[in-house]
PDB file of C-alpha atoms in Angstrom:
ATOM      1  CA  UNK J   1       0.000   0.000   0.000  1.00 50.00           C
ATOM      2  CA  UNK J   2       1.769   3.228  -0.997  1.00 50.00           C
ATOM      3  CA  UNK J   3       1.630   6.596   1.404  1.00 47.00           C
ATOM      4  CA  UNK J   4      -1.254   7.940  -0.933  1.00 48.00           C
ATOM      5  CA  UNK J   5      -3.071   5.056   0.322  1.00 48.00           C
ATOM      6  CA  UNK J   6      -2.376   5.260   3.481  1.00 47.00           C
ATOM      7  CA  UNK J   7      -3.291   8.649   4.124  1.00 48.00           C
ATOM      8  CA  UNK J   8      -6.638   8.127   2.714  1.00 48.00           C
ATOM      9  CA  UNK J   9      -7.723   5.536   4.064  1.00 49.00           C
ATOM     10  CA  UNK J  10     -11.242   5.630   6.722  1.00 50.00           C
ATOM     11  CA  UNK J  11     -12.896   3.403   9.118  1.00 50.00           C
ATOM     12  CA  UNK J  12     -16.251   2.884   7.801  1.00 52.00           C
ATOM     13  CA  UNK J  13     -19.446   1.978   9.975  1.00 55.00           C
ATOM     14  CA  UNK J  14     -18.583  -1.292  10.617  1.00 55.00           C
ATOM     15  CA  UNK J  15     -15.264  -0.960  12.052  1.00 56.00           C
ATOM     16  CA  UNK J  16     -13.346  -1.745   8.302  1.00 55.00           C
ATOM     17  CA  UNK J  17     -11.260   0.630   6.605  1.00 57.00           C
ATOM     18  CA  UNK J  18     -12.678   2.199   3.284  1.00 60.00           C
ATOM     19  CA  UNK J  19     -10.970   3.536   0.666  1.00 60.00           C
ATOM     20  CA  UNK J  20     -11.833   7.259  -0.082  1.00 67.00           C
ATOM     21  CA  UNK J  21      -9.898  10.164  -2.312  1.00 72.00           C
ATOM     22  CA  UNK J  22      -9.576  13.490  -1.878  1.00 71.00           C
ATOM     23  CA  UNK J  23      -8.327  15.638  -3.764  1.00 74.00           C
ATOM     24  CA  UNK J  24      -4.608  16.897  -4.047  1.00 78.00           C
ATOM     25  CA  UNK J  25      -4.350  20.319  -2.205  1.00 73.00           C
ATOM     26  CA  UNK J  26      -1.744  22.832  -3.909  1.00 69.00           C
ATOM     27  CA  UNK J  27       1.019  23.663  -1.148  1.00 70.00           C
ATOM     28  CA  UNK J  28       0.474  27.006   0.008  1.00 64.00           C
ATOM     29  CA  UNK J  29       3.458  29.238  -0.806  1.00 69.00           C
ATOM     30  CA  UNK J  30       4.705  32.890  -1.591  1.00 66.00           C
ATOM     31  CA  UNK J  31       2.827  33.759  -5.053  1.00 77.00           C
ATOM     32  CA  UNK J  32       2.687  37.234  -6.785  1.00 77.00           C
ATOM     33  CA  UNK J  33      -0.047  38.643  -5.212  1.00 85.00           C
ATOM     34  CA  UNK J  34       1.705  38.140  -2.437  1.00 86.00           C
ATOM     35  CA  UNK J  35       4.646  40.275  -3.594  1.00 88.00           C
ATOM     36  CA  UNK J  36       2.522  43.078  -5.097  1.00 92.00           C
ATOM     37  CA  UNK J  37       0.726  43.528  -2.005  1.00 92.00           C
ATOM     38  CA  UNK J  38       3.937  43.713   0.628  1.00 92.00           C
ATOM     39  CA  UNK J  39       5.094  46.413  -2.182  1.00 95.00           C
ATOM     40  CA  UNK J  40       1.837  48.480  -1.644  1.00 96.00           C
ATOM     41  CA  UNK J  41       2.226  48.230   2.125  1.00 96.00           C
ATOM     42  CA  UNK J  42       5.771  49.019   1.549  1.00 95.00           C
ATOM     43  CA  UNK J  43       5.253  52.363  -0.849  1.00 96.00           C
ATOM     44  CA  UNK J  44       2.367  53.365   2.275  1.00 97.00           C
ATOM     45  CA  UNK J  45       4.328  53.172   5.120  1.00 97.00           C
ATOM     46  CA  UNK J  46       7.442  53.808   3.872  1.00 96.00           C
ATOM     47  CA  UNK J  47       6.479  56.686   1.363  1.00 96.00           C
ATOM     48  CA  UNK J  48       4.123  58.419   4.288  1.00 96.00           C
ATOM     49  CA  UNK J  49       7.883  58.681   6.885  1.00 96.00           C
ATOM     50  CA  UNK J  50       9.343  60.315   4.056  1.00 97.00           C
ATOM     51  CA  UNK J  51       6.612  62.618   4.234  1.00 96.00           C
ATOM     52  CA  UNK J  52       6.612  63.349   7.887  1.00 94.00           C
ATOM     53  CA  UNK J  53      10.589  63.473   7.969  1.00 95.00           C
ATOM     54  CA  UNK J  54      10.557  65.849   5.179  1.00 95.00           C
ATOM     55  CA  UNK J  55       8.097  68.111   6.798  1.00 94.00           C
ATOM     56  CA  UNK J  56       9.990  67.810  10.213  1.00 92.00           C
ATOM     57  CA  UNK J  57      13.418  68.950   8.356  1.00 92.00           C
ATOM     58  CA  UNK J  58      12.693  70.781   5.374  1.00 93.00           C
ATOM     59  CA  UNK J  59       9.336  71.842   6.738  1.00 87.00           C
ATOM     60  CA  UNK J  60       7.459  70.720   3.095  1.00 90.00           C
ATOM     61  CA  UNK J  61       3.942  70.062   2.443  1.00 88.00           C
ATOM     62  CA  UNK J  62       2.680  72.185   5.544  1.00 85.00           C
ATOM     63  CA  UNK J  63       5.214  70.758   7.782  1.00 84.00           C
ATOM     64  CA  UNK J  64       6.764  72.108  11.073  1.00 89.00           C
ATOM     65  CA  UNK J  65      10.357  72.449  10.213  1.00 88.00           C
ATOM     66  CA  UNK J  66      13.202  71.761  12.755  1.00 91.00           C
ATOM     67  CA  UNK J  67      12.563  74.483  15.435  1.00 90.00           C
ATOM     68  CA  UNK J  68       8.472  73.844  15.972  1.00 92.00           C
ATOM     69  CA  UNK J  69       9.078  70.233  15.738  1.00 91.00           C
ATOM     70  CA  UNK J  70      10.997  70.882  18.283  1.00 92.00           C
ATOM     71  CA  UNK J  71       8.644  73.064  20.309  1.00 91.00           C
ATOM     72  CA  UNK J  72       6.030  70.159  19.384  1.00 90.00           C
ATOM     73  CA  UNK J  73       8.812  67.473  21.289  1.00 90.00           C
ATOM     74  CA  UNK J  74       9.061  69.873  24.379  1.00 90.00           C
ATOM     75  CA  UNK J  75       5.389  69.886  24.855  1.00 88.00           C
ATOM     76  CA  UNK J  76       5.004  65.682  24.991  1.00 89.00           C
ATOM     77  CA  UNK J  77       8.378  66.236  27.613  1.00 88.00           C
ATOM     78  CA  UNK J  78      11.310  66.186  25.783  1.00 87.00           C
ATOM     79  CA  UNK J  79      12.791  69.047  27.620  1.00 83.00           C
ATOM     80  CA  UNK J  80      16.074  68.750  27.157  1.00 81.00           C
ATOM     81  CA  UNK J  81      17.220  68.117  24.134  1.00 86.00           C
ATOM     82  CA  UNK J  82      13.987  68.707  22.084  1.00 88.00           C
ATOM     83  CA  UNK J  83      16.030  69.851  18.888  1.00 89.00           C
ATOM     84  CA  UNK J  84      18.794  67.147  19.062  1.00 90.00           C
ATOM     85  CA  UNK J  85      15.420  64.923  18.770  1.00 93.00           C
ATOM     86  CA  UNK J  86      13.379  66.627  15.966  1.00 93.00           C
ATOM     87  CA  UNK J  87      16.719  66.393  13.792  1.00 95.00           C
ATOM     88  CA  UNK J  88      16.947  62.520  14.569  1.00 94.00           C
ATOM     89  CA  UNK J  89      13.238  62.005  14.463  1.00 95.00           C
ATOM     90  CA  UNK J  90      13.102  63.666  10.827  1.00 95.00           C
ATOM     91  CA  UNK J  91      16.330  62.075   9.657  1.00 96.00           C
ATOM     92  CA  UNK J  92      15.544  58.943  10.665  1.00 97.00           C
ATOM     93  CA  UNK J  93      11.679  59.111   9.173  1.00 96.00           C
ATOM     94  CA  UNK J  94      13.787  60.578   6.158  1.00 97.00           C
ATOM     95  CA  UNK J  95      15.993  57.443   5.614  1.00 97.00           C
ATOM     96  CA  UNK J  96      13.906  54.884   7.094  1.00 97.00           C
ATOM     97  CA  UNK J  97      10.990  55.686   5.030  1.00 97.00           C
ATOM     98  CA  UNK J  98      13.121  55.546   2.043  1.00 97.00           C
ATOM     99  CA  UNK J  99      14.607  51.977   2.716  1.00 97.00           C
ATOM    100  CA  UNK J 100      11.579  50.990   3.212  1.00 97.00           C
ATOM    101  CA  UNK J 101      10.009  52.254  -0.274  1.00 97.00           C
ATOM    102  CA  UNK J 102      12.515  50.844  -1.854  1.00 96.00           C
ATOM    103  CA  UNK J 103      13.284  47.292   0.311  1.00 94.00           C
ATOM    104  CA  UNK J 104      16.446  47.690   1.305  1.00 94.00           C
ATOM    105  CA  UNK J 105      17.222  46.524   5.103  1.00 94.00           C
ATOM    106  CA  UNK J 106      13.975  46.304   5.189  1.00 94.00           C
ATOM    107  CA  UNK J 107      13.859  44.600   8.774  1.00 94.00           C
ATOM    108  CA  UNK J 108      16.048  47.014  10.241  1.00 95.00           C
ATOM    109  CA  UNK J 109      14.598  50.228   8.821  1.00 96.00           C
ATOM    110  CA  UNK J 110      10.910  49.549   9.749  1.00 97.00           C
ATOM    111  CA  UNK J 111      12.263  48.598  13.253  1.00 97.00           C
ATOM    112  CA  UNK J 112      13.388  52.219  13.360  1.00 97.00           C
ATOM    113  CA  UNK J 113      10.266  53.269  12.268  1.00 97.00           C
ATOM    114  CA  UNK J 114       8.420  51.177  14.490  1.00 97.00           C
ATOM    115  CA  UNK J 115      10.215  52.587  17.473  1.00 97.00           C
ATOM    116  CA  UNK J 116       9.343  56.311  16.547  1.00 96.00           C
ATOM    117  CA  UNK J 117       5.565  55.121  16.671  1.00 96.00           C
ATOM    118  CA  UNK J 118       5.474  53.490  20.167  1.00 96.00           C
ATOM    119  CA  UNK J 119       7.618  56.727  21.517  1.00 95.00           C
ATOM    120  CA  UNK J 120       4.659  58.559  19.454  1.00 94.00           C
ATOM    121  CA  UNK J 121       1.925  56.399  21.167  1.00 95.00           C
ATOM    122  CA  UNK J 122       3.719  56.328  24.613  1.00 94.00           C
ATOM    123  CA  UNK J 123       3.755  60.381  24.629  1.00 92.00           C
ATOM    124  CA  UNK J 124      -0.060  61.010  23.757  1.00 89.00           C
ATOM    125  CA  UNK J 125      -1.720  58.456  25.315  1.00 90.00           C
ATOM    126  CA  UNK J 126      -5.157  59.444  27.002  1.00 85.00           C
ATOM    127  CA  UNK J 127      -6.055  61.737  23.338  1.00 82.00           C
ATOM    128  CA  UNK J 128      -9.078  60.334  21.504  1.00 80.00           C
ATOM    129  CA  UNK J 129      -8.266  57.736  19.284  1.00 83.00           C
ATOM    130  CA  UNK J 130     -10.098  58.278  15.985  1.00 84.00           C
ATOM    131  CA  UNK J 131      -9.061  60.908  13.804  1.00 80.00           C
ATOM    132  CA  UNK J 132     -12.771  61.978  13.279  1.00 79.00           C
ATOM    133  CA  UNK J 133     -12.773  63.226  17.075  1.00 75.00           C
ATOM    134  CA  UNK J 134     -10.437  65.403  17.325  1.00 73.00           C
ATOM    135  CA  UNK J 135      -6.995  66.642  15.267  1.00 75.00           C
ATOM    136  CA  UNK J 136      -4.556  65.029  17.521  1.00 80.00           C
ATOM    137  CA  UNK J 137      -5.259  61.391  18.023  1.00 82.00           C
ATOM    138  CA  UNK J 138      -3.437  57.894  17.808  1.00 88.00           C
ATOM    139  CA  UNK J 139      -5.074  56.510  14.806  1.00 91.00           C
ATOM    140  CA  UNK J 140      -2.480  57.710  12.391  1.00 92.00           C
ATOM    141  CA  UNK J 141       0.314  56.608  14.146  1.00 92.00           C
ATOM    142  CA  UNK J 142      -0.985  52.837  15.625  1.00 94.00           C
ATOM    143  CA  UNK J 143      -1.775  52.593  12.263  1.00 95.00           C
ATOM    144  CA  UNK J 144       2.267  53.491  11.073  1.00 96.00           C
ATOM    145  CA  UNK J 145       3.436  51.557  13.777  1.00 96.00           C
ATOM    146  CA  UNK J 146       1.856  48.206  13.665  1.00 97.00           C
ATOM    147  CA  UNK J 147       2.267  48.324   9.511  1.00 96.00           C
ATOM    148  CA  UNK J 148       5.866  49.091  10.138  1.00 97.00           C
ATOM    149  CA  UNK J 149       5.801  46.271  12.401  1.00 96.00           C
ATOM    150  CA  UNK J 150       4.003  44.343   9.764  1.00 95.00           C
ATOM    151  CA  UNK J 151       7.005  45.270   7.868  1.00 96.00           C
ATOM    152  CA  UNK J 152       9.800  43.915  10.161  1.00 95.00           C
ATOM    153  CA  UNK J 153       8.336  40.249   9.983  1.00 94.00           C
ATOM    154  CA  UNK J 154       7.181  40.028   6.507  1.00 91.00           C
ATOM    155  CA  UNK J 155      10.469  41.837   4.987  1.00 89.00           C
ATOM    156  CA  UNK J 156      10.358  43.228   1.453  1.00 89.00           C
ATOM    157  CA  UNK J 157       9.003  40.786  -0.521  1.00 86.00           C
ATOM    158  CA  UNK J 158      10.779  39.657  -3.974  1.00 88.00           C
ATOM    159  CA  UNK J 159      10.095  43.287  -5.536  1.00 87.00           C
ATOM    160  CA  UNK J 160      12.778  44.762  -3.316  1.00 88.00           C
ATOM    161  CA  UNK J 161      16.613  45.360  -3.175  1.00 89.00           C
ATOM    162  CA  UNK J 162      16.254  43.180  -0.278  1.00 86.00           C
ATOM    163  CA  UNK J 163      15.493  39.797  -2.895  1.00 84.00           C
ATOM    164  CA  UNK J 164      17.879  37.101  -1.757  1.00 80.00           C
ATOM    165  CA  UNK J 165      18.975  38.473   1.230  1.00 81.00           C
ATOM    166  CA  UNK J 166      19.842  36.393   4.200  1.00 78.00           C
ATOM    167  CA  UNK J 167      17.105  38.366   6.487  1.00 74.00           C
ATOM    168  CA  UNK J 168      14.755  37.636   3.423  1.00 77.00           C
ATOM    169  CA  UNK J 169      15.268  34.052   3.342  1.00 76.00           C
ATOM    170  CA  UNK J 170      15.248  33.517   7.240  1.00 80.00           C
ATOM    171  CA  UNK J 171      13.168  36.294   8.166  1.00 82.00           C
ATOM    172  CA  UNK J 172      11.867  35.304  11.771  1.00 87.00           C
ATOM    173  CA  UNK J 173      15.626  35.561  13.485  1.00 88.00           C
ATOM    174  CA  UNK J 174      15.811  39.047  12.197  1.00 92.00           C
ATOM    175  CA  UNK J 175      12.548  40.085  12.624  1.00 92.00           C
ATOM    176  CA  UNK J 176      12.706  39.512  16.427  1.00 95.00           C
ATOM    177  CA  UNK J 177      15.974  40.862  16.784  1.00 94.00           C
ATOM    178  CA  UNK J 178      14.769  43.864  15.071  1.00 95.00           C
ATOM    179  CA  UNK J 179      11.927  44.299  17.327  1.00 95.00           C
ATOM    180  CA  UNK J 180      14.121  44.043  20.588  1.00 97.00           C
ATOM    181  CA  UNK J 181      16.456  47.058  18.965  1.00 96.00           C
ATOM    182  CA  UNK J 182      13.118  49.018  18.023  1.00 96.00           C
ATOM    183  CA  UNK J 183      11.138  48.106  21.208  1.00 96.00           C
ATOM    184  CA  UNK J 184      14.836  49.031  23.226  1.00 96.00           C
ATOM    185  CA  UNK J 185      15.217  52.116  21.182  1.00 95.00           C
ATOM    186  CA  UNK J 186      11.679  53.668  21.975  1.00 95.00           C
ATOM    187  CA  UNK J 187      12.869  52.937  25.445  1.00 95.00           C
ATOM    188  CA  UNK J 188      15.679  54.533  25.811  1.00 93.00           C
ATOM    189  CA  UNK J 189      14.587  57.564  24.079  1.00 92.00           C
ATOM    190  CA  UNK J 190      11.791  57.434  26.524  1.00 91.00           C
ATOM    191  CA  UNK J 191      13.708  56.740  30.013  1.00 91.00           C
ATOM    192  CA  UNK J 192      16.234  59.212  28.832  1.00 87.00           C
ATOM    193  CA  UNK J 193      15.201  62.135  27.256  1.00 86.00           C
ATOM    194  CA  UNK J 194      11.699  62.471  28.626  1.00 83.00           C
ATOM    195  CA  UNK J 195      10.554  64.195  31.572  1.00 82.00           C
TER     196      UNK J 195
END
């Protein structure tokens, strides 16, 4: 009796096995849809950082700039070195965002970007949620954070610099190391520099 067999054999009513056939299933595996998609969810997150870092340093598309992203900082507690922060918040949005768009250290970069978004969620907690409610809430950025997240475990995809990679091939090792230097990041930005 060959494996085929085997596996599809039943015990009928009486106690005796029956032969009965299923059907082959098709192996679930990447496919192109697949592919497409992480690139949308890439050119979203990714492409809406480069946004917010280029308003925060270049102060584009109704941004703050440098100096009232700063002032912005000092009022969620970051006293002390509020501009030091808006340049590494915006440079980091800046550069992240653009790995990201693009799928290079993809892992890495949304950790970054994932650790700006739980310092983000951390400092306005208690604000209404929903955007619809008021102007500052948490949607936006729980939204940024958990597809940046999304991001760190699912990597690139094959439409990415990041094709053949090792952290594309093994992706769970990285992704959790990534999260422990994102999570640790947001951390120490907020034991540190926050009042």
């Amino acid at each position: 009796m060959s494996a085929d067999q085997t596996r599809s054999l039943d015990f009928g009513t009486l106690g005796g096995p029956e032969q009965t056939t299923r059907p082959e299933r098709r192996p679930v595996s990447w496919n192109g849809g697949a592919d497409i998609g992480v690139l949308l969810l890439r050119l979203a997150v990714g492409g809406l950082f480069f946004a917010h870092g280029a308003q925060k340093v270049f102060g584009v598309w109704g941004g703050f700039g440098i100096n009232r992203t700063a002032e912005a900082l000092q009022g969620y507690g970051f006293v002390a070195q509020a501009s030091t922060l808006a340049w590494v918040t915006g440079v980091v949005e800046l550069m992240a965002g653009a790995l990201v768009v693009v799928g290079l250290f993809t892992p890495l970069a949304a950790a970054a970007l994932l650790a700006i978004k739980i310092v983000a969620v951390v400092v306005k907690w208690g604000v209404p949620f929903f955007a619809a409610a008021a102007p500052d809430t948490l949607e936006l950025d729980v939204l940024l954070g958990l597809g940046a997240a999304a991001l760190v475990f699912t990597g690139a995809g094959r439409l990415s610099l990041d094709k053949g990679r090792t952290w594309q091939r093994r992706p769970l090792p990285y992704a959790w190391l990534c999260v422990i230097l994102g999570v640790g990041a947001a951390l120490l930005v907020l034991f540190t520099l926050r009042r």
